[in-house]
Amino acid sequence: MNNQLQATRDYHSVIERAAMDPNFDVDKLERLVAMQEASQQRSADQLFNEALSKAEAEMSVISTNANNQQTKSRYATFARLDGEIRPIYTGHGFGIQFNTEPMGEPNVIRVVGMLSNGMAQRRFQVDMPIVTQGIRGQDMMTRTHATMSAISYGKRALEIMMFNLAIGDDDDGNRAGGSYRPPAPAPAPRSMDELTDPHTGEVVDHVDPFRLEMHEGQTWAAFIEPLQRYLKHCRSIAEWDEWRLLNQDLLLKLKETKPQLFRLFEKNIEAKHEELTK
């Protein structure tokens, strides 16, 4: 670092002396400036790559926490992924800025991510489809919700690319790969202000979105009550959309078979949705 600073000072000195010499060739001065800028960029890129390598070395395999019903596969939500790696990449001086860009296609949105550390930055992008209907052609969300969902999935894809992340099967939180222990049954929360981890049963402040399962003999009320609880504790509209998207099949079935219960469910979470969209 000291050698790089000294080299920069030397370049500055040469350029200053050249600029003060009326007989100095302007073309040569421009080349000197270009050489200095190229040298500074190489130094910035080197420091960027070194910091990125150190950050990646601290990032473990991200465990999955959600199911994709259309592809019958599991994945890690953006909330899970970013929650795991944010303390690491910020600890190494990195920041991420996300944005969107207009596309020629009406049902596609480009999500852009800029990874920077104050000295250099890299641009990443991914084009995401805006899907409002399920594979059977039924409406599953509004265009606004579908757009926010596409952005959330795009941000997830970009972070995976930025840090070369690996996504693996959920091992019940045993990230070192230890022996599997069956999850403890989750006790019933005492109020709508209390959340419990679905795997450990511990009282927590937040739960990442996941797909709830309907078991044989389970009532619709037993499905709706926890989902309603999770939605009321959402921290962002993107997280809200993830919960709805992951559980869309069961919600559609509820709407078709128990319309009154579905309307009651929608009414109970309406205030929280308005709060998140303000």
PDB file of C-alpha atoms in Angstrom:
ATOM      1  CA  MET A   1       0.000   0.000   0.000  1.00  0.00           C
ATOM      2  CA  ASN A   2       2.819   2.457   0.904  1.00  0.00           C
ATOM      3  CA  ASN A   3       4.618   1.690  -2.369  1.00  0.00           C
ATOM      4  CA  GLN A   4       1.413   2.374  -4.295  1.00  0.00           C
ATOM      5  CA  LEU A   5       0.919   5.707  -2.524  1.00  0.00           C
ATOM      6  CA  GLN A   6       4.536   6.668  -3.246  1.00  0.00           C
ATOM      7  CA  ALA A   7       4.136   5.770  -6.916  1.00  0.00           C
ATOM      8  CA  THR A   8       1.011   7.926  -7.096  1.00  0.00           C
ATOM      9  CA  ARG A   9       2.848  10.860  -5.519  1.00  0.00           C
ATOM     10  CA  ASP A  10       5.708  10.412  -8.014  1.00  0.00           C
ATOM     11  CA  TYR A  11       3.263  10.518 -10.921  1.00  0.00           C
ATOM     12  CA  HIS A  12       1.685  13.670  -9.503  1.00  0.00           C
ATOM     13  CA  SER A  13       5.093  15.327  -9.233  1.00  0.00           C
ATOM     14  CA  VAL A  14       6.021  14.495 -12.818  1.00  0.00           C
ATOM     15  CA  ILE A  15       2.689  15.754 -14.148  1.00  0.00           C
ATOM     16  CA  GLU A  16       2.889  18.964 -12.104  1.00  0.00           C
ATOM     17  CA  ARG A  17       6.381  19.714 -13.402  1.00  0.00           C
ATOM     18  CA  ALA A  18       5.337  18.929 -16.956  1.00  0.00           C
ATOM     19  CA  ALA A  19       2.284  21.178 -16.726  1.00  0.00           C
ATOM     20  CA  MET A  20       4.465  24.101 -15.576  1.00  0.00           C
ATOM     21  CA  ASP A  21       6.922  23.683 -18.467  1.00  0.00           C
ATOM     22  CA  PRO A  22       5.695  25.757 -21.450  1.00  0.00           C
ATOM     23  CA  ASN A  23       7.850  23.673 -23.797  1.00  0.00           C
ATOM     24  CA  PHE A  24       6.449  20.330 -22.678  1.00  0.00           C
ATOM     25  CA  ASP A  25       4.546  18.379 -25.321  1.00  0.00           C
ATOM     26  CA  VAL A  26       0.792  18.374 -24.556  1.00  0.00           C
ATOM     27  CA  ASP A  27       0.407  14.926 -26.105  1.00  0.00           C
ATOM     28  CA  LYS A  28       3.043  13.574 -23.750  1.00  0.00           C
ATOM     29  CA  LEU A  29       1.236  15.180 -20.809  1.00  0.00           C
ATOM     30  CA  GLU A  30      -2.016  13.491 -21.810  1.00  0.00           C
ATOM     31  CA  ARG A  31      -0.220  10.160 -22.050  1.00  0.00           C
ATOM     32  CA  LEU A  32       1.272  10.683 -18.582  1.00  0.00           C
ATOM     33  CA  VAL A  33      -2.171  11.395 -17.157  1.00  0.00           C
ATOM     34  CA  ALA A  34      -3.551   8.285 -18.872  1.00  0.00           C
ATOM     35  CA  MET A  35      -0.667   6.222 -17.462  1.00  0.00           C
ATOM     36  CA  GLN A  36      -1.374   7.526 -13.966  1.00  0.00           C
ATOM     37  CA  GLU A  37      -5.089   6.751 -14.233  1.00  0.00           C
ATOM     38  CA  ALA A  38      -4.350   3.247 -15.524  1.00  0.00           C
ATOM     39  CA  SER A  39      -1.907   2.651 -12.667  1.00  0.00           C
ATOM     40  CA  GLN A  40      -4.441   3.826 -10.094  1.00  0.00           C
ATOM     41  CA  GLN A  41      -7.116   1.603 -11.636  1.00  0.00           C
ATOM     42  CA  ARG A  42      -4.816  -1.432 -11.502  1.00  0.00           C
ATOM     43  CA  SER A  43      -4.074  -0.764  -7.842  1.00  0.00           C
ATOM     44  CA  ALA A  44      -7.770  -0.328  -7.048  1.00  0.00           C
ATOM     45  CA  ASP A  45      -8.653  -3.535  -8.902  1.00  0.00           C
ATOM     46  CA  GLN A  46      -5.940  -5.437  -7.055  1.00  0.00           C
ATOM     47  CA  LEU A  47      -7.192  -4.269  -3.655  1.00  0.00           C
ATOM     48  CA  PHE A  48     -10.778  -5.013  -4.703  1.00  0.00           C
ATOM     49  CA  ASN A  49      -9.878  -8.562  -5.743  1.00  0.00           C
ATOM     50  CA  GLU A  50      -7.906  -9.202  -2.561  1.00  0.00           C
ATOM     51  CA  ALA A  51     -10.797  -8.033  -0.363  1.00  0.00           C
ATOM     52  CA  LEU A  52     -13.305 -10.044  -2.415  1.00  0.00           C
ATOM     53  CA  SER A  53     -11.186 -13.181  -2.106  1.00  0.00           C
ATOM     54  CA  LYS A  54     -11.020 -12.787   1.677  1.00  0.00           C
ATOM     55  CA  ALA A  55     -14.776 -12.229   1.911  1.00  0.00           C
ATOM     56  CA  GLU A  56     -15.537 -15.292  -0.227  1.00  0.00           C
ATOM     57  CA  ALA A  57     -13.244 -17.411   1.946  1.00  0.00           C
ATOM     58  CA  GLU A  58     -15.481 -16.665   4.948  1.00  0.00           C
ATOM     59  CA  MET A  59     -18.742 -17.518   3.176  1.00  0.00           C
ATOM     60  CA  SER A  60     -20.068 -21.028   3.742  1.00  0.00           C
ATOM     61  CA  VAL A  61     -22.606 -22.931   1.688  1.00  0.00           C
ATOM     62  CA  ILE A  62     -26.014 -21.248   2.050  1.00  0.00           C
ATOM     63  CA  SER A  63     -28.683 -23.719   3.137  1.00  0.00           C
ATOM     64  CA  THR A  64     -32.005 -23.775   1.311  1.00  0.00           C
ATOM     65  CA  ASN A  65     -35.170 -22.742   3.105  1.00  0.00           C
ATOM     66  CA  ALA A  66     -37.907 -22.702   0.450  1.00  0.00           C
ATOM     67  CA  ASN A  67     -39.511 -24.928  -2.203  1.00  0.00           C
ATOM     68  CA  ASN A  68     -40.193 -24.087  -5.841  1.00  0.00           C
ATOM     69  CA  GLN A  69     -43.373 -26.008  -6.583  1.00  0.00           C
ATOM     70  CA  GLN A  70     -43.109 -25.568 -10.351  1.00  0.00           C
ATOM     71  CA  THR A  71     -39.585 -27.035 -10.649  1.00  0.00           C
ATOM     72  CA  LYS A  72     -39.889 -29.300  -7.583  1.00  0.00           C
ATOM     73  CA  SER A  73     -36.613 -27.922  -6.244  1.00  0.00           C
ATOM     74  CA  ARG A  74     -35.404 -26.107  -3.165  1.00  0.00           C
ATOM     75  CA  TYR A  75     -33.671 -22.737  -2.981  1.00  0.00           C
ATOM     76  CA  ALA A  76     -32.507 -20.081  -0.538  1.00  0.00           C
ATOM     77  CA  THR A  77     -34.645 -16.933  -0.373  1.00  0.00           C
ATOM     78  CA  PHE A  78     -33.038 -13.510  -0.704  1.00  0.00           C
ATOM     79  CA  ALA A  79     -33.798 -12.814   2.957  1.00  0.00           C
ATOM     80  CA  ARG A  80     -31.916 -15.963   4.003  1.00  0.00           C
ATOM     81  CA  LEU A  81     -29.028 -15.420   1.584  1.00  0.00           C
ATOM     82  CA  ASP A  82     -28.387 -11.744   2.298  1.00  0.00           C
ATOM     83  CA  GLY A  83     -28.847 -12.269   6.023  1.00  0.00           C
ATOM     84  CA  GLU A  84     -26.049 -14.856   5.959  1.00  0.00           C
ATOM     85  CA  ILE A  85     -23.481 -12.901   3.951  1.00  0.00           C
ATOM     86  CA  ARG A  86     -24.156  -9.202   4.697  1.00  0.00           C
ATOM     87  CA  PRO A  87     -22.066  -9.130   7.913  1.00  0.00           C
ATOM     88  CA  ILE A  88     -19.186 -10.689   5.966  1.00  0.00           C
ATOM     89  CA  TYR A  89     -19.126  -8.482   2.878  1.00  0.00           C
ATOM     90  CA  THR A  90     -19.709  -5.266   4.830  1.00  0.00           C
ATOM     91  CA  GLY A  91     -16.939  -6.336   7.201  1.00  0.00           C
ATOM     92  CA  HIS A  92     -14.568  -6.313   4.225  1.00  0.00           C
ATOM     93  CA  GLY A  93     -15.695  -2.868   3.096  1.00  0.00           C
ATOM     94  CA  PHE A  94     -18.125  -3.884   0.358  1.00  0.00           C
ATOM     95  CA  GLY A  95     -21.493  -2.353  -0.352  1.00  0.00           C
ATOM     96  CA  ILE A  96     -24.182  -3.356  -2.839  1.00  0.00           C
ATOM     97  CA  GLN A  97     -26.572  -1.068  -4.688  1.00  0.00           C
ATOM     98  CA  PHE A  98     -29.492  -2.515  -6.627  1.00  0.00           C
ATOM     99  CA  ASN A  99     -31.511  -0.826  -9.332  1.00  0.00           C
ATOM    100  CA  THR A 100     -33.650  -1.660 -12.339  1.00  0.00           C
ATOM    101  CA  GLU A 101     -33.412  -0.631 -15.982  1.00  0.00           C
ATOM    102  CA  PRO A 102     -36.145  -0.399 -18.629  1.00  0.00           C
ATOM    103  CA  MET A 103     -36.381  -3.235 -21.128  1.00  0.00           C
ATOM    104  CA  GLY A 104     -37.852  -3.452 -24.598  1.00  0.00           C
ATOM    105  CA  GLU A 105     -40.026  -6.366 -23.506  1.00  0.00           C
ATOM    106  CA  PRO A 106     -43.065  -5.458 -21.344  1.00  0.00           C
ATOM    107  CA  ASN A 107     -42.913  -8.607 -19.194  1.00  0.00           C
ATOM    108  CA  VAL A 108     -39.194  -8.553 -18.428  1.00  0.00           C
ATOM    109  CA  ILE A 109     -37.314  -6.388 -15.945  1.00  0.00           C
ATOM    110  CA  ARG A 110     -33.534  -5.957 -15.756  1.00  0.00           C
ATOM    111  CA  VAL A 111     -32.136  -5.988 -12.231  1.00  0.00           C
ATOM    112  CA  VAL A 112     -28.710  -4.371 -11.852  1.00  0.00           C
ATOM    113  CA  GLY A 113     -26.335  -4.712  -8.922  1.00  0.00           C
ATOM    114  CA  MET A 114     -23.204  -2.631  -8.275  1.00  0.00           C
ATOM    115  CA  LEU A 115     -20.645  -4.187  -5.937  1.00  0.00           C
ATOM    116  CA  SER A 116     -18.161  -1.586  -4.671  1.00  0.00           C
ATOM    117  CA  ASN A 117     -15.608  -1.058  -1.937  1.00  0.00           C
ATOM    118  CA  GLY A 118     -14.901   2.663  -2.319  1.00  0.00           C
ATOM    119  CA  MET A 119     -11.950   2.100  -4.663  1.00  0.00           C
ATOM    120  CA  ALA A 120     -13.421   0.015  -7.467  1.00  0.00           C
ATOM    121  CA  GLN A 121     -16.786  -1.353  -8.460  1.00  0.00           C
ATOM    122  CA  ARG A 122     -18.247  -4.084 -10.642  1.00  0.00           C
ATOM    123  CA  ARG A 123     -21.567  -4.223 -12.405  1.00  0.00           C
ATOM    124  CA  PHE A 124     -23.776  -7.300 -12.536  1.00  0.00           C
ATOM    125  CA  GLN A 125     -27.150  -7.680 -14.235  1.00  0.00           C
ATOM    126  CA  VAL A 126     -29.864 -10.264 -14.774  1.00  0.00           C
ATOM    127  CA  ASP A 127     -33.102 -10.108 -16.771  1.00  0.00           C
ATOM    128  CA  MET A 128     -36.123 -11.457 -14.878  1.00  0.00           C
ATOM    129  CA  PRO A 129     -39.579 -12.343 -16.252  1.00  0.00           C
ATOM    130  CA  ILE A 130     -42.610 -10.717 -14.644  1.00  0.00           C
ATOM    131  CA  VAL A 131     -44.994 -13.631 -14.071  1.00  0.00           C
ATOM    132  CA  THR A 132     -48.551 -12.966 -12.928  1.00  0.00           C
ATOM    133  CA  GLN A 133     -50.053 -16.379 -13.726  1.00  0.00           C
ATOM    134  CA  GLY A 134     -49.309 -19.927 -12.626  1.00  0.00           C
ATOM    135  CA  ILE A 135     -48.534 -22.826 -14.936  1.00  0.00           C
ATOM    136  CA  ARG A 136     -52.264 -23.620 -15.202  1.00  0.00           C
ATOM    137  CA  GLY A 137     -53.024 -20.084 -16.349  1.00  0.00           C
ATOM    138  CA  GLN A 138     -54.652 -18.952 -13.115  1.00  0.00           C
ATOM    139  CA  ASP A 139     -53.919 -15.483 -11.735  1.00  0.00           C
ATOM    140  CA  MET A 140     -51.627 -15.729  -8.737  1.00  0.00           C
ATOM    141  CA  MET A 141     -50.623 -12.097  -8.105  1.00  0.00           C
ATOM    142  CA  THR A 142     -51.048  -8.557  -9.388  1.00  0.00           C
ATOM    143  CA  ARG A 143     -48.525  -7.092 -11.817  1.00  0.00           C
ATOM    144  CA  THR A 144     -47.153  -4.883  -9.032  1.00  0.00           C
ATOM    145  CA  HIS A 145     -46.565  -7.880  -6.787  1.00  0.00           C
ATOM    146  CA  ALA A 146     -45.124  -9.896  -9.685  1.00  0.00           C
ATOM    147  CA  THR A 147     -42.679  -7.080 -10.457  1.00  0.00           C
ATOM    148  CA  MET A 148     -41.517  -6.874  -6.843  1.00  0.00           C
ATOM    149  CA  SER A 149     -41.163 -10.653  -6.747  1.00  0.00           C
ATOM    150  CA  ALA A 150     -39.049 -10.607  -9.930  1.00  0.00           C
ATOM    151  CA  ILE A 151     -36.806  -7.933  -8.403  1.00  0.00           C
ATOM    152  CA  SER A 152     -36.379  -9.992  -5.233  1.00  0.00           C
ATOM    153  CA  TYR A 153     -35.419 -13.088  -7.228  1.00  0.00           C
ATOM    154  CA  GLY A 154     -33.085 -10.954  -9.362  1.00  0.00           C
ATOM    155  CA  LYS A 155     -31.297  -9.556  -6.314  1.00  0.00           C
ATOM    156  CA  ARG A 156     -30.840 -13.102  -5.045  1.00  0.00           C
ATOM    157  CA  ALA A 157     -29.323 -14.213  -8.374  1.00  0.00           C
ATOM    158  CA  LEU A 158     -26.976 -11.217  -8.443  1.00  0.00           C
ATOM    159  CA  GLU A 159     -25.609 -11.830  -4.954  1.00  0.00           C
ATOM    160  CA  ILE A 160     -24.936 -15.451  -5.893  1.00  0.00           C
ATOM    161  CA  MET A 161     -22.927 -14.230  -8.900  1.00  0.00           C
ATOM    162  CA  MET A 162     -21.116 -11.476  -7.003  1.00  0.00           C
ATOM    163  CA  PHE A 163     -19.670 -13.780  -4.365  1.00  0.00           C
ATOM    164  CA  ASN A 164     -19.675 -17.099  -6.247  1.00  0.00           C
ATOM    165  CA  LEU A 165     -22.012 -18.542  -3.622  1.00  0.00           C
ATOM    166  CA  ALA A 166     -22.941 -22.190  -3.321  1.00  0.00           C
ATOM    167  CA  ILE A 167     -26.484 -23.159  -2.337  1.00  0.00           C
ATOM    168  CA  GLY A 168     -26.909 -26.527  -0.633  1.00  0.00           C
ATOM    169  CA  ASP A 169     -29.548 -28.663   1.040  1.00  0.00           C
ATOM    170  CA  ASP A 170     -30.753 -27.535   4.439  1.00  0.00           C
ATOM    171  CA  ASP A 171     -28.900 -29.463   7.156  1.00  0.00           C
ATOM    172  CA  ASP A 172     -31.032 -28.112  10.023  1.00  0.00           C
ATOM    173  CA  GLY A 173     -28.589 -25.289  10.621  1.00  0.00           C
ATOM    174  CA  ASN A 174     -25.591 -27.609  11.182  1.00  0.00           C
ATOM    175  CA  ARG A 175     -23.339 -25.686   8.817  1.00  0.00           C
ATOM    176  CA  ALA A 176     -20.261 -27.711   9.734  1.00  0.00           C
ATOM    177  CA  GLY A 177     -22.014 -30.811   8.410  1.00  0.00           C
ATOM    178  CA  GLY A 178     -22.509 -32.524  11.766  1.00  0.00           C
ATOM    179  CA  SER A 179     -24.921 -35.331  12.456  1.00  0.00           C
ATOM    180  CA  TYR A 180     -28.586 -34.680  11.784  1.00  0.00           C
ATOM    181  CA  ARG A 181     -30.948 -34.128  14.673  1.00  0.00           C
ATOM    182  CA  PRO A 182     -34.695 -34.081  14.093  1.00  0.00           C
ATOM    183  CA  PRO A 183     -36.224 -30.651  14.751  1.00  0.00           C
ATOM    184  CA  ALA A 184     -38.042 -30.145  18.006  1.00  0.00           C
ATOM    185  CA  PRO A 185     -41.797 -29.611  17.712  1.00  0.00           C
ATOM    186  CA  ALA A 186     -42.691 -25.942  17.720  1.00  0.00           C
ATOM    187  CA  PRO A 187     -44.877 -24.917  20.670  1.00  0.00           C
ATOM    188  CA  ALA A 188     -47.957 -22.879  19.932  1.00  0.00           C
ATOM    189  CA  PRO A 189     -47.246 -19.121  20.179  1.00  0.00           C
ATOM    190  CA  ARG A 190     -48.997 -17.391  23.010  1.00  0.00           C
ATOM    191  CA  SER A 191     -50.102 -14.357  20.994  1.00  0.00           C
ATOM    192  CA  MET A 192     -49.985 -12.835  17.505  1.00  0.00           C
ATOM    193  CA  ASP A 193     -47.037 -10.750  18.738  1.00  0.00           C
ATOM    194  CA  GLU A 194     -44.888 -13.844  19.235  1.00  0.00           C
ATOM    195  CA  LEU A 195     -43.013 -15.803  16.556  1.00  0.00           C
ATOM    196  CA  THR A 196     -41.455 -19.238  16.953  1.00  0.00           C
ATOM    197  CA  ASP A 197     -38.812 -20.831  14.755  1.00  0.00           C
ATOM    198  CA  PRO A 198     -40.546 -23.638  12.805  1.00  0.00           C
ATOM    199  CA  HIS A 199     -37.501 -25.909  13.233  1.00  0.00           C
ATOM    200  CA  THR A 200     -36.365 -25.318  16.815  1.00  0.00           C
ATOM    201  CA  GLY A 201     -39.523 -24.017  18.475  1.00  0.00           C
ATOM    202  CA  GLU A 202     -37.592 -21.089  19.949  1.00  0.00           C
ATOM    203  CA  VAL A 203     -39.174 -17.646  20.210  1.00  0.00           C
ATOM    204  CA  VAL A 204     -37.542 -15.428  17.555  1.00  0.00           C
ATOM    205  CA  ASP A 205     -37.852 -11.903  16.158  1.00  0.00           C
ATOM    206  CA  HIS A 206     -37.967 -12.950  12.511  1.00  0.00           C
ATOM    207  CA  VAL A 207     -38.572 -15.992  10.296  1.00  0.00           C
ATOM    208  CA  ASP A 208     -37.379 -16.246   6.678  1.00  0.00           C
ATOM    209  CA  PRO A 209     -40.112 -17.037   4.132  1.00  0.00           C
ATOM    210  CA  PHE A 210     -40.755 -20.735   3.489  1.00  0.00           C
ATOM    211  CA  ARG A 211     -43.529 -22.967   2.170  1.00  0.00           C
ATOM    212  CA  LEU A 212     -45.973 -24.250   4.760  1.00  0.00           C
ATOM    213  CA  GLU A 213     -47.075 -27.867   4.395  1.00  0.00           C
ATOM    214  CA  MET A 214     -50.620 -29.188   4.699  1.00  0.00           C
ATOM    215  CA  HIS A 215     -50.684 -32.602   6.348  1.00  0.00           C
ATOM    216  CA  GLU A 216     -53.408 -35.230   6.195  1.00  0.00           C
ATOM    217  CA  GLY A 217     -56.195 -34.361   8.593  1.00  0.00           C
ATOM    218  CA  GLN A 218     -54.959 -30.782   9.101  1.00  0.00           C
ATOM    219  CA  THR A 219     -57.605 -28.061   9.000  1.00  0.00           C
ATOM    220  CA  TRP A 220     -57.405 -24.933   6.873  1.00  0.00           C
ATOM    221  CA  ALA A 221     -57.370 -22.851  10.039  1.00  0.00           C
ATOM    222  CA  ALA A 222     -54.167 -24.635  11.120  1.00  0.00           C
ATOM    223  CA  PHE A 223     -52.560 -23.519   7.843  1.00  0.00           C
ATOM    224  CA  ILE A 224     -53.921 -19.969   7.816  1.00  0.00           C
ATOM    225  CA  GLU A 225     -53.061 -19.049  11.409  1.00  0.00           C
ATOM    226  CA  PRO A 226     -49.254 -19.399  11.146  1.00  0.00           C
ATOM    227  CA  LEU A 227     -49.132 -17.844   7.655  1.00  0.00           C
ATOM    228  CA  GLN A 228     -51.163 -14.902   8.905  1.00  0.00           C
ATOM    229  CA  ARG A 229     -48.742 -14.562  11.818  1.00  0.00           C
ATOM    230  CA  TYR A 230     -45.679 -14.593   9.549  1.00  0.00           C
ATOM    231  CA  LEU A 231     -47.192 -12.037   7.175  1.00  0.00           C
ATOM    232  CA  LYS A 232     -47.974  -9.689  10.047  1.00  0.00           C
ATOM    233  CA  HIS A 233     -44.277  -9.759  11.003  1.00  0.00           C
ATOM    234  CA  CYS A 234     -42.915  -9.042   7.509  1.00  0.00           C
ATOM    235  CA  ARG A 235     -40.295  -6.311   7.325  1.00  0.00           C
ATOM    236  CA  SER A 236     -40.690  -5.395   3.649  1.00  0.00           C
ATOM    237  CA  ILE A 237     -43.083  -5.776   0.735  1.00  0.00           C
ATOM    238  CA  ALA A 238     -40.509  -8.021  -0.992  1.00  0.00           C
ATOM    239  CA  GLU A 239     -40.581 -10.397   1.966  1.00  0.00           C
ATOM    240  CA  TRP A 240     -44.395 -10.255   1.944  1.00  0.00           C
ATOM    241  CA  ASP A 241     -44.383 -11.233  -1.742  1.00  0.00           C
ATOM    242  CA  GLU A 242     -42.049 -14.159  -1.043  1.00  0.00           C
ATOM    243  CA  TRP A 243     -44.408 -15.547   1.586  1.00  0.00           C
ATOM    244  CA  ARG A 244     -47.376 -15.257  -0.797  1.00  0.00           C
ATOM    245  CA  LEU A 245     -45.475 -16.707  -3.758  1.00  0.00           C
ATOM    246  CA  LEU A 246     -44.135 -19.689  -1.828  1.00  0.00           C
ATOM    247  CA  ASN A 247     -47.615 -20.534  -0.545  1.00  0.00           C
ATOM    248  CA  GLN A 248     -49.612 -19.529  -3.618  1.00  0.00           C
ATOM    249  CA  ASP A 249     -50.825 -23.052  -4.463  1.00  0.00           C
ATOM    250  CA  LEU A 250     -52.421 -23.570  -1.064  1.00  0.00           C
ATOM    251  CA  LEU A 251     -53.823 -20.029  -1.036  1.00  0.00           C
ATOM    252  CA  LEU A 252     -55.466 -20.592  -4.421  1.00  0.00           C
ATOM    253  CA  LYS A 253     -56.925 -23.857  -3.184  1.00  0.00           C
ATOM    254  CA  LEU A 254     -58.189 -22.100  -0.055  1.00  0.00           C
ATOM    255  CA  LYS A 255     -59.794 -19.378  -2.189  1.00  0.00           C
ATOM    256  CA  GLU A 256     -61.558 -21.993  -4.328  1.00  0.00           C
ATOM    257  CA  THR A 257     -62.742 -24.296  -1.526  1.00  0.00           C
ATOM    258  CA  LYS A 258     -63.192 -21.926   1.420  1.00  0.00           C
ATOM    259  CA  PRO A 259     -63.858 -18.453  -0.045  1.00  0.00           C
ATOM    260  CA  GLN A 260     -65.232 -17.034   3.208  1.00  0.00           C
ATOM    261  CA  LEU A 261     -62.177 -18.159   5.173  1.00  0.00           C
ATOM    262  CA  PHE A 262     -59.941 -16.749   2.435  1.00  0.00           C
ATOM    263  CA  ARG A 263     -61.688 -13.360   2.595  1.00  0.00           C
ATOM    264  CA  LEU A 264     -61.302 -13.340   6.380  1.00  0.00           C
ATOM    265  CA  PHE A 265     -57.600 -14.123   5.979  1.00  0.00           C
ATOM    266  CA  GLU A 266     -57.165 -11.265   3.478  1.00  0.00           C
ATOM    267  CA  LYS A 267     -59.023  -8.865   5.758  1.00  0.00           C
ATOM    268  CA  ASN A 268     -56.863  -9.800   8.761  1.00  0.00           C
ATOM    269  CA  ILE A 269     -53.621  -9.002   6.921  1.00  0.00           C
ATOM    270  CA  GLU A 270     -54.878  -5.988   4.965  1.00  0.00           C
ATOM    271  CA  ALA A 271     -53.606  -3.425   7.484  1.00  0.00           C
ATOM    272  CA  LYS A 272     -50.076  -4.864   7.418  1.00  0.00           C
ATOM    273  CA  HIS A 273     -50.003  -4.811   3.622  1.00  0.00           C
ATOM    274  CA  GLU A 274     -51.025  -1.146   3.589  1.00  0.00           C
ATOM    275  CA  GLU A 275     -48.303  -0.398   6.140  1.00  0.00           C
ATOM    276  CA  LEU A 276     -45.614  -2.010   3.955  1.00  0.00           C
ATOM    277  CA  THR A 277     -46.737  -0.279   0.749  1.00  0.00           C
ATOM    278  CA  LYS A 278     -46.786   3.247   2.179  1.00  0.00           C
TER     279      LYS A 278
END
